[in-house]
Amino acid sequence: MPTTSLRLALVAAAFALFGAACQCNPSKQCTSSTDCSGGGVCLDGYCVTDDGTGGGSGGGTGGGTGGSAGGGTGGSAGGGTGGSAGGGTGGGAGGGTGTPTLTVKVDLSDAGAAGHVVISGLGRCDAGTCSFPVTAGASFTVTAVEEGAGNGFAGWAGPCAGIGRTCGFSVPDAGLTVTAGFDRVNFIFVTSGTVTGGTLLGLNGADTVCQNHAADAGLPGTYRALLSTTLSNAVNRLPDAGGWMRPDLLPVAADRVHLISDGIWYQPRLTESGGTPGTPNSVATGTLLDGGLAATTCTDYAVNTGNVTVGNSTQGALSWITNNATSCGSSVRLYCVGVDRAGSPALDVPQNRRLAFVSNTVALPDIGVAGFDGICANEASDAGLGGTFVALISTDAGAPAARLNNGVVWTRTDGVKLTTAGPAFLSNGEWLAPLVLNARGDVLKGDFTTWTGASAIGTAAGNCQLWSVSDAGTGASGLSTSIQSGGVTQGAFGSLTKNCGEAHRVYCAQP
């Protein structure tokens, strides 16, 4: 049996050989020999037995597969399997030749949820747990992919965080585990029925209206009215996790920050059953642009006197939440949001598409058709967009639609489809989302008025003498916040008549 001094010398030698290479900062195993099993003694904080092997099954504190200072398969400072002090298969202080494992878990928190994770160079992992032996220090990218409409990504756990679909990391010696959660996505809808401020009888009454509408349409889950009161802002009534989709499964927002912003995806325009509501388009919110409390709420939706702040379900860029005010006795609708599910929807960008945007530049109308086309071409080029762009204005050839060809769908620069198919964009119907983004993908601020020279995208109207004058006459214009391309109040085309002496923006599209 080696003497204590010999054992101490062996430990010291092991640390002299291997300690400098250890970057793991191992924890000590023991403070006294009573901490060591099998008759070992505590030397320099590590358990050493008479035969020189590391003490304890699988090592001590910090031990485990792959080895560490406490020992484990593959050797440690006290010796590994078949080893002596400092010895063991490939052993050294904290060393070992164990292969790290990358563990990927796919958590489907809802029975109807579906998704998988793609791991660069390794393959994919479906529901459950997948383990991959990897090289220590190797880098990987994981991508979460929801499967099927209505399914969403609920976020990462481990080295990744948030709801970004792609994450990169390196695997340490000890290996690591990354978890991807998937869940169904909450619905958001506008009520098919109308209410007045006094008939709601407060916030609970509004929530009941939403719940009843959802139940009538067979929508699952719990619903709340998107309303602010003196006790709770609308944004605080939204869940911390999860996003929203319309009843037709088109995504509206990735999370609550996205929802209370001017950059939502598809307009929350549909009713609980997936239809388009008629008038009124006014939706009671009592909410400001930042999601906070407006000054007018019908005394927290309890009386029919006074006014209430409303949004407009046909308007984007936060006008859908805050557009104007109406009397508390007027008929209005409610926005209803699901709050149970944690899935965040993804935006499906068509592979084949044409782009459309609204200009940053405001111009007097006397620059002619070529001048407006030049604005579109220059802004597209500055944003790195390829292809040809023309202004959506009337010309001597007819309405703005005459400047475009039938074909693939048009999208905004963020990938949101303006209509379900290309030809539908040329009709005088409703769009899926307003054309409020510029060529760089930023939402416009300030003036949303656009020169169109049309009462609708397919109907020509006044155009300042074919875009030749700025000192007399009037021209037709629209609001880029609107999803209604026909000639309606607050529509995208022809809803406004402007003096030709004014400077405004212009819509641009690939023909």
Coordinates of C-alpha atoms in Angstrom, one line a residue:
M1 CA 0.0 0.0 0.0
P2 CA 1.6 3.3 -1.0
T3 CA 2.3 5.7 1.8
T4 CA 0.4 8.9 2.2
S5 CA 3.4 10.9 1.1
L6 CA 3.7 8.8 -2.0
R7 CA 0.1 9.2 -2.9
L8 CA 0.4 13.0 -2.4
A9 CA 3.4 13.0 -4.7
L10 CA 1.5 11.0 -7.4
V11 CA -1.4 13.5 -7.2
A12 CA 1.0 16.4 -7.4
A13 CA 2.7 14.8 -10.5
A14 CA -0.7 14.3 -12.1
F15 CA -1.6 18.0 -11.7
A16 CA 1.9 19.1 -12.9
L17 CA 1.3 17.1 -16.1
F18 CA -2.3 17.9 -16.8
G19 CA -3.4 20.7 -14.6
A20 CA -2.3 23.5 -17.0
A21 CA -4.4 22.0 -19.8
C22 CA -7.6 21.9 -17.8
Q23 CA -9.8 24.9 -18.5
C24 CA -12.8 23.5 -16.6
N25 CA -12.2 25.0 -13.1
P26 CA -13.3 21.7 -11.4
S27 CA -15.0 21.6 -8.1
K28 CA -13.2 19.9 -5.2
Q29 CA -14.4 16.4 -4.2
C30 CA -13.8 16.5 -0.4
T31 CA -12.7 18.5 2.6
S32 CA -11.8 15.5 4.7
S33 CA -11.3 11.7 4.2
T34 CA -14.8 11.1 5.7
D35 CA -16.1 12.5 2.4
C36 CA -14.4 9.7 0.4
S37 CA -16.0 6.3 -0.1
G38 CA -14.1 2.9 -0.3
G39 CA -11.5 3.8 2.2
G40 CA -10.0 6.6 0.2
V41 CA -8.3 9.6 1.7
C42 CA -8.7 13.3 0.9
L43 CA -5.6 14.8 -0.6
D44 CA -5.6 18.3 -1.9
G45 CA -9.4 18.2 -2.0
Y46 CA -9.6 15.0 -4.1
C47 CA -10.4 11.4 -3.0
V48 CA -7.6 8.9 -3.7
T49 CA -7.9 5.2 -2.8
D50 CA -5.1 2.8 -2.1
D51 CA -4.8 1.6 -5.7
G52 CA -4.6 5.1 -7.0
T53 CA -8.1 5.2 -8.7
G54 CA -10.4 8.1 -8.4
G55 CA -12.8 7.7 -5.5
G56 CA -16.6 7.3 -5.9
S57 CA -18.7 5.7 -8.5
G58 CA -18.5 7.8 -11.6
G59 CA -16.4 10.4 -9.9
G60 CA -17.1 13.0 -7.3
T61 CA -18.4 16.5 -7.5
G62 CA -18.3 17.6 -11.1
G63 CA -17.9 14.1 -12.4
G64 CA -19.8 12.5 -15.2
T65 CA -19.4 11.0 -18.6
G66 CA -16.4 12.5 -20.4
G67 CA -14.6 13.1 -17.1
S68 CA -13.8 16.0 -14.9
A69 CA -11.7 16.8 -11.9
G70 CA -13.9 14.6 -9.8
G71 CA -13.5 11.6 -12.0
G72 CA -15.8 9.8 -14.3
T73 CA -15.6 7.5 -17.3
G74 CA -12.4 8.4 -19.2
G75 CA -10.3 9.2 -16.2
S76 CA -9.6 12.1 -13.8
A77 CA -7.0 13.4 -11.5
G78 CA -7.4 10.5 -9.2
G79 CA -7.2 8.0 -12.0
G80 CA -9.9 6.6 -14.2
T81 CA -10.8 3.1 -15.2
G82 CA -7.7 1.0 -15.2
G83 CA -5.6 4.0 -14.4
S84 CA -3.3 5.2 -11.7
A85 CA -2.9 8.7 -10.3
G86 CA -3.2 11.0 -13.2
G87 CA -3.8 7.9 -15.4
G88 CA -6.9 6.5 -17.0
T89 CA -7.8 6.1 -20.5
G90 CA -6.7 9.4 -22.0
G91 CA -7.0 10.8 -18.5
G92 CA -5.7 13.9 -16.9
A93 CA -7.0 16.5 -14.6
G94 CA -10.5 17.1 -15.7
G95 CA -9.7 15.3 -18.9
G96 CA -11.0 12.3 -20.6
T97 CA -11.9 11.1 -24.1
G98 CA -15.6 10.9 -23.7
T99 CA -17.5 12.3 -26.7
P100 CA -19.8 15.2 -25.9
T101 CA -23.5 14.8 -26.7
L102 CA -25.7 17.4 -28.3
T103 CA -29.3 16.6 -27.1
V104 CA -32.2 18.1 -29.0
K105 CA -35.7 18.0 -27.5
V106 CA -38.9 18.8 -29.3
D107 CA -41.7 19.8 -26.9
L108 CA -45.2 19.7 -28.4
S109 CA -47.1 21.3 -25.6
D110 CA -50.5 21.0 -27.3
A111 CA -52.0 17.8 -28.6
G112 CA -52.6 19.5 -32.0
A113 CA -49.1 21.1 -32.2
A114 CA -46.6 19.9 -34.8
G115 CA -43.0 20.9 -35.5
H116 CA -39.4 19.7 -35.8
V117 CA -35.9 21.0 -35.5
V118 CA -33.2 20.8 -38.2
I119 CA -29.6 20.5 -37.0
S120 CA -26.9 21.6 -39.4
G121 CA -24.9 18.6 -40.6
L122 CA -26.8 16.2 -38.4
G123 CA -30.3 15.9 -39.7
R124 CA -33.7 16.6 -38.0
C125 CA -35.4 15.8 -34.7
D126 CA -39.1 15.3 -34.5
A127 CA -41.2 15.0 -31.3
G128 CA -39.2 13.6 -28.4
T129 CA -35.5 13.6 -27.7
C130 CA -32.6 13.1 -30.1
S131 CA -29.0 12.7 -29.1
F132 CA -26.0 13.2 -31.4
P133 CA -22.4 12.5 -30.5
V134 CA -20.3 15.5 -31.6
T135 CA -16.8 16.9 -31.3
A136 CA -16.2 19.2 -28.4
G137 CA -16.1 22.8 -29.6
A138 CA -18.0 22.1 -32.8
S139 CA -20.5 24.7 -33.9
F140 CA -24.1 24.0 -35.0
T141 CA -27.1 25.8 -36.2
V142 CA -30.6 24.7 -35.2
T143 CA -33.7 25.8 -37.0
A144 CA -37.3 25.4 -35.6
V145 CA -39.9 24.5 -38.2
E146 CA -43.6 24.5 -37.4
E147 CA -45.6 22.0 -39.4
G148 CA -49.0 23.0 -40.9
A149 CA -51.1 26.1 -40.7
G150 CA -52.2 27.1 -37.2
N151 CA -49.0 25.8 -35.5
G152 CA -46.4 28.1 -34.1
F153 CA -43.0 28.1 -32.4
A154 CA -43.2 28.7 -28.6
G155 CA -39.5 29.4 -28.1
W156 CA -36.1 27.9 -27.1
A157 CA -34.6 26.7 -23.9
G158 CA -30.9 26.0 -23.3
P159 CA -28.2 28.0 -25.3
C160 CA -30.9 29.6 -27.4
A161 CA -33.6 32.0 -26.3
G162 CA -36.6 33.8 -27.7
I163 CA -38.8 33.0 -30.7
G164 CA -36.2 33.5 -33.5
R165 CA -36.4 30.4 -35.6
T166 CA -32.6 29.9 -36.1
C167 CA -29.9 29.8 -33.4
G168 CA -26.2 29.0 -33.4
F169 CA -23.9 27.7 -30.7
S170 CA -20.8 25.6 -29.9
V171 CA -20.9 22.4 -27.9
P172 CA -18.7 22.4 -24.8
D173 CA -16.8 19.3 -23.5
A174 CA -19.7 18.5 -21.2
G175 CA -22.2 18.5 -24.1
L176 CA -25.5 20.5 -23.9
T177 CA -29.2 20.3 -24.4
V178 CA -31.4 22.6 -26.5
T179 CA -35.2 22.4 -26.4
A180 CA -37.6 23.7 -29.0
G181 CA -41.2 24.2 -28.0
F182 CA -44.2 24.2 -30.3
D183 CA -47.8 25.1 -29.6
R184 CA -50.9 26.1 -31.5
V185 CA -51.4 29.9 -32.2
N186 CA -54.0 32.1 -30.6
F187 CA -56.8 33.6 -32.7
I188 CA -57.7 37.2 -33.0
F189 CA -60.9 38.4 -34.6
V190 CA -63.3 41.3 -34.7
T191 CA -66.8 40.6 -33.5
S192 CA -69.6 40.0 -36.1
G193 CA -72.0 41.6 -33.6
T194 CA -72.0 45.2 -32.4
V195 CA -72.2 46.7 -28.9
T196 CA -72.4 50.2 -27.4
G197 CA -70.3 51.5 -24.5
G198 CA -73.1 51.2 -21.9
T199 CA -74.2 47.7 -22.9
L200 CA -70.8 46.1 -22.1
L201 CA -71.2 46.7 -18.3
G202 CA -67.4 46.9 -17.9
L203 CA -64.4 44.9 -18.9
N204 CA -65.9 41.5 -17.7
G205 CA -68.9 42.1 -19.9
A206 CA -66.7 42.8 -22.9
D207 CA -64.7 39.6 -22.3
T208 CA -68.0 37.7 -22.1
V209 CA -69.0 39.1 -25.5
C210 CA -65.7 37.8 -27.0
Q211 CA -66.1 34.4 -25.4
N212 CA -69.6 34.0 -26.7
H213 CA -68.6 35.0 -30.2
A214 CA -65.7 32.5 -30.1
A215 CA -67.9 29.7 -28.8
D216 CA -70.5 30.4 -31.5
A217 CA -67.9 29.9 -34.2
G218 CA -66.3 26.9 -32.5
L219 CA -63.0 28.7 -31.8
P220 CA -61.2 27.0 -28.8
G221 CA -59.6 28.7 -25.8
T222 CA -60.1 31.8 -23.6
Y223 CA -60.7 35.2 -25.1
R224 CA -60.3 38.8 -23.9
A225 CA -61.5 42.0 -25.3
L226 CA -58.6 44.3 -26.5
L227 CA -59.6 47.2 -24.3
S228 CA -57.9 49.6 -22.0
T229 CA -59.5 50.7 -18.7
T230 CA -58.4 52.9 -15.8
L231 CA -57.3 49.6 -14.1
S232 CA -55.6 47.8 -16.9
N233 CA -54.1 48.8 -20.3
A234 CA -54.9 46.7 -23.3
V235 CA -51.2 45.6 -23.7
N236 CA -51.2 44.2 -20.1
R237 CA -54.2 42.0 -20.9
L238 CA -52.1 40.1 -23.5
P239 CA -50.1 37.0 -22.6
D240 CA -46.3 37.2 -22.3
A241 CA -45.8 34.4 -24.8
G242 CA -47.5 33.5 -28.0
G243 CA -48.8 35.4 -31.1
W244 CA -52.0 35.6 -33.1
M245 CA -53.5 34.6 -36.4
R246 CA -56.8 35.3 -38.1
P247 CA -59.5 32.7 -38.4
D248 CA -58.3 32.0 -41.9
L249 CA -54.9 31.1 -40.3
L250 CA -53.0 34.1 -41.8
P251 CA -50.5 35.4 -39.1
V252 CA -51.2 38.8 -37.6
A253 CA -48.4 39.2 -35.0
A254 CA -45.5 37.1 -33.6
D255 CA -46.0 38.3 -30.0
R256 CA -47.6 41.1 -27.9
V257 CA -44.9 43.7 -28.7
H258 CA -45.5 43.0 -32.4
L259 CA -49.3 43.2 -32.0
I260 CA -49.2 46.7 -30.4
S261 CA -47.0 48.1 -33.2
D262 CA -47.4 49.7 -36.6
G263 CA -45.8 46.7 -38.3
I264 CA -48.3 43.8 -37.9
W265 CA -48.6 41.4 -40.8
Y266 CA -52.1 40.6 -41.9
Q267 CA -55.0 42.9 -40.9
P268 CA -57.1 41.6 -38.0
R269 CA -60.2 42.2 -40.1
L270 CA -62.1 38.9 -40.1
T271 CA -64.9 38.0 -37.8
E272 CA -64.9 34.9 -35.5
S273 CA -66.4 32.8 -38.4
G274 CA -63.9 34.1 -40.9
G275 CA -66.2 36.5 -42.7
T276 CA -65.7 40.2 -43.5
P277 CA -67.9 42.5 -41.3
G278 CA -70.0 45.2 -42.8
T279 CA -70.2 48.6 -41.4
P280 CA -69.5 49.9 -38.9
N281 CA -65.8 49.4 -39.2
S282 CA -65.2 51.2 -35.9
V283 CA -63.9 49.0 -33.1
A284 CA -63.9 50.2 -29.5
T285 CA -60.4 50.0 -27.9
G286 CA -60.0 52.9 -25.5
T287 CA -56.4 52.6 -26.4
L288 CA -53.6 54.8 -27.6
L289 CA -50.9 54.0 -30.2
D290 CA -48.6 52.6 -27.5
G291 CA -51.2 50.3 -26.1
G292 CA -51.9 52.5 -23.1
L293 CA -55.1 54.1 -21.8
A294 CA -56.9 56.7 -23.9
A295 CA -58.8 59.5 -22.3
T296 CA -62.2 58.3 -23.6
T297 CA -63.5 54.9 -22.5
C298 CA -67.3 55.5 -21.7
T299 CA -66.3 55.4 -18.0
D300 CA -64.7 52.0 -18.5
Y301 CA -67.4 50.9 -20.8
A302 CA -70.3 51.3 -18.4
V303 CA -72.3 54.3 -19.8
N304 CA -73.7 55.4 -23.1
T305 CA -72.7 59.1 -22.6
G306 CA -69.4 60.7 -23.7
N307 CA -67.0 59.3 -26.3
V308 CA -64.8 56.2 -26.8
T309 CA -61.6 55.9 -28.7
V310 CA -61.9 53.5 -31.6
G311 CA -59.8 51.8 -34.2
N312 CA -60.8 51.0 -37.7
S313 CA -60.6 47.4 -38.9
T314 CA -59.9 48.5 -42.5
Q315 CA -56.9 50.6 -41.5
G316 CA -53.3 49.6 -40.7
A317 CA -50.2 51.3 -39.2
L318 CA -51.9 51.4 -35.7
S319 CA -55.0 53.1 -37.1
W320 CA -56.6 49.7 -36.5
I321 CA -56.2 50.4 -32.8
T322 CA -56.5 54.2 -32.7
N323 CA -58.2 56.0 -35.5
N324 CA -60.6 58.5 -33.9
A325 CA -63.4 58.8 -31.3
T326 CA -67.1 58.1 -31.5
S327 CA -70.0 58.5 -29.1
C328 CA -70.5 55.9 -26.5
G329 CA -74.1 55.3 -27.8
S330 CA -72.8 54.4 -31.2
S331 CA -72.7 50.8 -32.4
V332 CA -69.1 49.5 -32.4
R333 CA -67.3 46.2 -32.6
L334 CA -64.7 44.6 -30.4
Y335 CA -61.3 43.0 -31.1
C336 CA -61.0 39.7 -29.3
V337 CA -57.7 38.0 -28.6
G338 CA -57.0 34.4 -27.5
V339 CA -54.7 34.1 -24.5
D340 CA -54.2 30.4 -23.9
R341 CA -51.6 29.3 -26.5
A342 CA -47.9 30.0 -26.6
G343 CA -47.2 29.4 -30.3
S344 CA -45.8 32.2 -32.3
P345 CA -46.8 32.1 -36.0
A346 CA -44.3 32.4 -38.9
L347 CA -44.8 34.6 -41.9
D348 CA -44.9 32.4 -45.1
V349 CA -43.3 34.5 -47.9
P350 CA -44.2 33.4 -51.4
Q351 CA -41.3 32.1 -53.4
N352 CA -42.5 33.7 -56.6
R353 CA -43.8 37.2 -56.0
R354 CA -43.7 40.8 -57.2
L355 CA -43.0 43.6 -54.8
A356 CA -44.9 46.8 -54.0
F357 CA -44.1 49.6 -51.7
V358 CA -45.0 53.3 -51.0
S359 CA -42.5 56.0 -51.5
N360 CA -40.6 57.9 -48.9
T361 CA -40.4 60.8 -51.3
V362 CA -43.3 63.3 -51.5
A363 CA -43.7 65.2 -54.8
L364 CA -45.8 67.8 -56.5
P365 CA -47.9 66.2 -59.3
D366 CA -46.3 68.3 -62.1
I367 CA -43.3 65.9 -62.5
G368 CA -45.3 63.7 -64.9
V369 CA -45.6 60.0 -65.2
A370 CA -41.9 59.6 -65.9
G371 CA -41.1 61.6 -62.8
F372 CA -43.2 59.4 -60.5
D373 CA -41.7 56.3 -62.2
G374 CA -38.3 57.7 -61.5
I375 CA -39.1 58.0 -57.8
C376 CA -40.0 54.4 -57.7
A377 CA -37.0 53.2 -59.6
N378 CA -34.6 55.2 -57.5
E379 CA -36.0 54.1 -54.1
A380 CA -36.1 50.5 -55.2
S381 CA -32.4 50.7 -56.3
D382 CA -31.3 52.4 -53.1
A383 CA -33.0 49.6 -51.1
G384 CA -31.2 46.9 -53.2
L385 CA -34.4 45.7 -54.9
G386 CA -34.0 44.3 -58.4
G387 CA -36.3 44.6 -61.3
T388 CA -38.5 47.3 -62.8
F389 CA -40.9 49.4 -60.7
V390 CA -43.6 51.8 -61.9
A391 CA -45.9 54.2 -60.1
L392 CA -49.5 53.2 -59.5
I393 CA -51.1 56.3 -61.0
S394 CA -53.5 56.8 -63.8
T395 CA -52.0 57.7 -67.2
D396 CA -53.4 58.5 -70.6
A397 CA -53.7 54.7 -71.0
G398 CA -56.1 54.4 -68.2
A399 CA -56.3 53.4 -64.5
P400 CA -53.3 52.4 -62.3
A401 CA -54.2 48.7 -62.9
A402 CA -53.5 49.2 -66.6
R403 CA -49.8 49.6 -65.8
L404 CA -49.6 46.1 -64.3
N405 CA -49.8 42.6 -65.7
N406 CA -51.7 39.5 -64.5
G407 CA -49.3 37.0 -62.9
V408 CA -47.8 36.1 -59.6
V409 CA -48.9 37.7 -56.4
W410 CA -47.7 41.1 -55.1
T411 CA -46.3 41.4 -51.6
R412 CA -45.0 44.2 -49.4
T413 CA -41.3 44.3 -48.9
D414 CA -41.7 42.3 -45.7
G415 CA -43.3 39.4 -47.6
V416 CA -46.9 40.0 -46.6
K417 CA -49.2 39.2 -49.5
L418 CA -51.5 42.1 -50.6
T419 CA -54.0 39.7 -52.1
T420 CA -54.3 35.9 -52.3
A421 CA -53.6 35.9 -56.0
G422 CA -52.1 38.4 -58.5
P423 CA -55.2 39.3 -60.5
A424 CA -57.1 40.1 -57.3
F425 CA -54.8 43.0 -56.7
L426 CA -56.0 44.6 -59.9
S427 CA -59.7 44.5 -58.8
N428 CA -61.5 47.0 -56.6
G429 CA -61.8 44.8 -53.6
E430 CA -60.1 44.6 -50.2
W431 CA -56.5 43.8 -49.7
L432 CA -55.1 41.4 -47.0
A433 CA -52.9 44.2 -45.6
P434 CA -52.3 47.9 -46.2
L435 CA -49.4 49.0 -48.4
V436 CA -47.7 51.1 -45.6
L437 CA -44.1 49.8 -46.0
N438 CA -41.4 51.6 -48.0
A439 CA -38.8 49.9 -50.2
R440 CA -36.6 49.2 -47.2
G441 CA -39.4 47.5 -45.3
D442 CA -40.0 50.4 -42.8
V443 CA -43.4 51.5 -41.9
L444 CA -44.2 55.0 -43.0
K445 CA -44.5 57.8 -40.4
G446 CA -46.5 60.9 -40.8
D447 CA -48.3 61.7 -44.0
F448 CA -50.0 58.6 -45.5
T449 CA -51.6 60.4 -48.5
T450 CA -50.6 59.1 -51.9
W451 CA -51.2 60.5 -55.4
T452 CA -53.2 58.0 -57.5
G453 CA -55.3 59.9 -60.0
A454 CA -57.9 57.2 -59.5
S455 CA -61.1 56.5 -57.6
A456 CA -60.1 52.9 -57.4
I457 CA -57.1 50.9 -58.6
G458 CA -59.1 50.0 -61.7
T459 CA -60.9 53.3 -62.2
A460 CA -59.2 56.5 -63.4
A461 CA -60.1 59.9 -62.0
G462 CA -58.7 63.4 -61.7
N463 CA -54.9 63.5 -62.1
C464 CA -53.9 67.2 -62.2
Q465 CA -54.1 67.4 -66.0
L466 CA -52.2 64.2 -66.5
W467 CA -49.6 65.1 -63.9
S468 CA -48.6 68.3 -65.6
V469 CA -49.7 71.1 -63.2
S470 CA -49.2 72.1 -59.6
D471 CA -50.7 75.6 -59.6
A472 CA -54.4 74.8 -60.2
G473 CA -57.0 72.1 -60.1
T474 CA -57.3 68.9 -58.0
G475 CA -56.3 65.3 -58.2
A476 CA -57.4 62.0 -56.7
S477 CA -55.4 60.5 -53.9
G478 CA -55.7 57.7 -51.3
L479 CA -54.5 56.6 -47.8
S480 CA -51.8 54.0 -47.8
T481 CA -53.1 52.8 -44.4
S482 CA -56.2 51.4 -46.0
I483 CA -56.9 47.8 -47.1
Q484 CA -59.8 49.0 -49.3
S485 CA -58.6 49.6 -52.9
G486 CA -62.0 50.7 -54.1
G487 CA -63.3 54.3 -53.9
V488 CA -64.5 54.4 -50.3
T489 CA -64.0 56.7 -47.4
Q490 CA -60.4 56.4 -46.1
G491 CA -59.7 54.0 -49.0
A492 CA -56.3 53.3 -50.6
F493 CA -57.3 54.9 -53.9
G494 CA -59.5 58.0 -54.6
S495 CA -60.9 58.6 -51.1
L496 CA -59.4 62.1 -51.0
T497 CA -59.4 65.0 -53.4
K498 CA -56.2 67.1 -53.0
N499 CA -55.1 70.4 -54.5
C500 CA -52.5 70.0 -57.2
G501 CA -50.3 72.3 -55.3
E502 CA -49.7 69.7 -52.6
A503 CA -46.8 67.2 -52.4
H504 CA -47.6 63.6 -51.6
R505 CA -46.3 60.0 -51.8
V506 CA -46.9 57.4 -54.5
Y507 CA -47.4 53.7 -54.6
C508 CA -44.8 51.7 -56.5
A509 CA -45.0 48.1 -57.9
Q510 CA -43.2 45.7 -60.1
P511 CA -45.3 45.4 -63.3

